[in-house]
Amino acid sequence: MIVALDGTVLVVAQPSMRRDLGASVAQVQWTSTAYLLTVAAFLVVAGRLGDRYGHPRLAITGVLGFAAASAGIALAPGVGWVIALRAAQGFFGALLQPATLALLRLAYPPDRLAAPVAVRTSAIGVAAAAGPLLGGLLVAHLGWRAVFVVNVPLALAIAALILAVRVPAPERTGAERPPLGSAALLVAAVAALVHALAGVPAYGWTAPPTLLGLGGAAGLGVLLVRWERRAAHPLVPAAVARSMPVMASMALLLTASGALSGALFTATFLLQDVRGLGAYDTALRLLPLTAVMVAGAPLAGFAQRRFGARRIALAGTGLVALGIAGLCTEALTGAGGAVLGAGFAAVMVTATGTVVGDAPPGYAGVIGGLKQTATNVGPAFGIALAAGVGAGAGTEAGAGAGATPALLALAALAAVGLLPASLLPGRPRGAAAGDLVGEDAGQRGERAPAAHGPADRERR
């Protein structure tokens, strides 16, 4: 929640920050890009470290580091310091995010995960909606530095809650040391990919910086796969990589989050550059979408338990595609925004519940890191797609003319998610429900054979 709040608050604070620090537009953009690069690059590594050394420990380190970086930004004398501390903030945010999902997996059995996942989704939605409004008030009355000061008491409160709540210790994976080679290749590959995608709005898809970045990310990805296949203790264990529910959920989250973020990017330019609305009024126009998403998350959790992840994910994906297509004429003010919010809530709850619930024993952190990576890379791709098609063009006429093809392209991206949605588990059936989400005999209170757990296989 604190990470979502920080990201949306910053959008409102950036113009004031630019004026106060005498920064260029490119430097202000890097205050967001630096954070996105580090948080996306280190999520899986952070999850693996949590599996090895304990998720509460990683969560405490992440939230306290996030608070310290926020306090440093509030005192920063120049934009260079802000960019560097935003990168540090992204690193600590990467430690924090997979740990929260892993702690849910440890605290709740797989057949009861839907409700806490729905609460988590609703909390993120509330934070994302409140961010622009809170940021507008803080910047107007206290200045841009106040939006970072507010993170400190929130982070300290979260740290106190983590210390107060006791969860079962995770099963140790048996790896003697973190897979440093795989981690370095993954960090480099994700950083290159996100950097290339973040530059598409400025350079376009066919510009040399974009092609070089995408090519470099692809090359590093190939090296990573070869390295992982030869590693005795891979960063992403085979039990995780071969799990169809996990991989399908990841693909679904990537397409859905990309489609939503691209649609918001497009609609924001449409509302501000064509309709002449300010940032605060634009945030108000986003509230109906967010309200439906927040209210729909608990309903999606209930529906998942009743009908199964596959049906709800298919329905939610279809609603996301239809909602984005409906924005071509409504720009978040009517039924299109409500449909989009309802569909995205259904996708987030079902895919997150599936991916976390299917985590093999001892690997909840790495799966949480993979999930968060998908939901960070997806928005970068969605915004790049929208910008590449023509959304956000510099002139008023360009912004208006590019909006419709961009939204249709994003609706098509959302529709691609129907394929991975169809691969999610179907409706649970009594005692077999645990098997659908990865619960083994030992987790149900029985003594499982030693060879059944993926962690045990790794030890051998």
Phi, psi and omega in degrees: 000317182294326179292317178296319179296316182298318183294319182281329176296320185298325182304319181286329186278341188299318179301317178294321177299318181299314180294316184293321184264357182063037184269159175275168178298319180298319179295320179294322177298326180290341174293334173270317184296319180300319178294313183298319180299310185288320182292320180291322185289328189257003185297312182293319178300317179297318178299319179294320177297322177296320177298327183277316189249357178109127183288323176301320179297316179294321181296317178298313178301316181295314185288323178289321176296322177299318179295316181296317178295321178297316178298322178296321178295321179298336180255004188297134180276345182206169185290332176300318176296320180298316181297314180297317181288331174294323175297317177297320178299321177296321178298313180290328173296325176295324176294326187281317192294310178297330181296323181295318178293319180295322178295323174298319180296325179283329186274336184233141173292157185304324184282357178241015183283335187302317183295309179295327176295321178296319177297318179298317179297318179296319180297319178296320178297318178298316180296317180296323179286322183285336185305304181298323179292313178297317179299319178299318179293316182294316181295320182294323187254331186237348181099166186294332182296335182295334182290339176268329177299324183295338178293331188294305179296326177297316180295319179295322177295319178295320178299319178297321178294319179298320179291330183280331184269130179257131176234157178299147178290140180288156175291133181287139183277347175088353179291133184285331180208156179298143179286086189294322180297312178297319181298317181296317180294319180294315179301315181294318182295313181292320179297318179296319180295311182295320179297318179295317180293321180295335180272353182299317179303330181271323188254332187093169184286331187260003180289149180307317179300321180292312181296321179295317180294315179294320178296318177297319178297319179295316179298316178295325177297319177297315178299321180297316180298315180296320179295316181297322181294332182265347187285140176291323179232084184294157178296316175252103185299155181301325179299330178277312183298331182267002180279112180298316178301321181294310182294320179294319178298320180297315179297320180295317179296323180295313182291318182292315180293325177295317180295316180296312183296320177297322178294319178294320177301312181296313183294326178297314177296321181297316182290323185272316186275332182261313182270350174076022180278152174278175182297320182293316179294326176296318178299322178296324179293336180279344186299318179301319177300312182293322180298318178294322179296317179295314180291330183282339183299311177298323178295322178295322177298317177296316181295325178297317178295329184276318188247350181095156185294322186299310183297317182290322179293319177297315179297315180297318179297318177298320179294322178299314180297315180294319181297317179294319177298324179291341179288348181303331181244346188252335178051051172073009184259351185229216186296329180302316179295320179295317179297317179299315180297318179295317180294318181293324176299317180296318180294313183299314183293314184290315181292318179294315178300322180290313185293323180282320180294331181275003181298122175298155181307130178090356184237022180297325182291314181294325177291320175299323177294319177297318180298314181293327176297317179299320182279355171261321178287324180305308178300321178298320179290319180298317179293321178296319178297314180298316181293322180294328180281335177137356179292144177076022177300155190297330183261162179298317179296320180294319180297320181288317182291327182278349186292314184296309177297327178294316180295322178294321177296321179290325175297321177295321176300316178298320181296332176301331179294349177297328180294303177297329178298325180289347181264359178286162180299148177278201184291130178299147180233094173055236185290341181282353183300321180298324180294330183292332183247017169093009180283127180260181186296324180296327179286339178267011176095004178256163179270108181276149174301149187298330184279356185282331184274138178298330178294321178294322178296324179294325181297333181274000000 
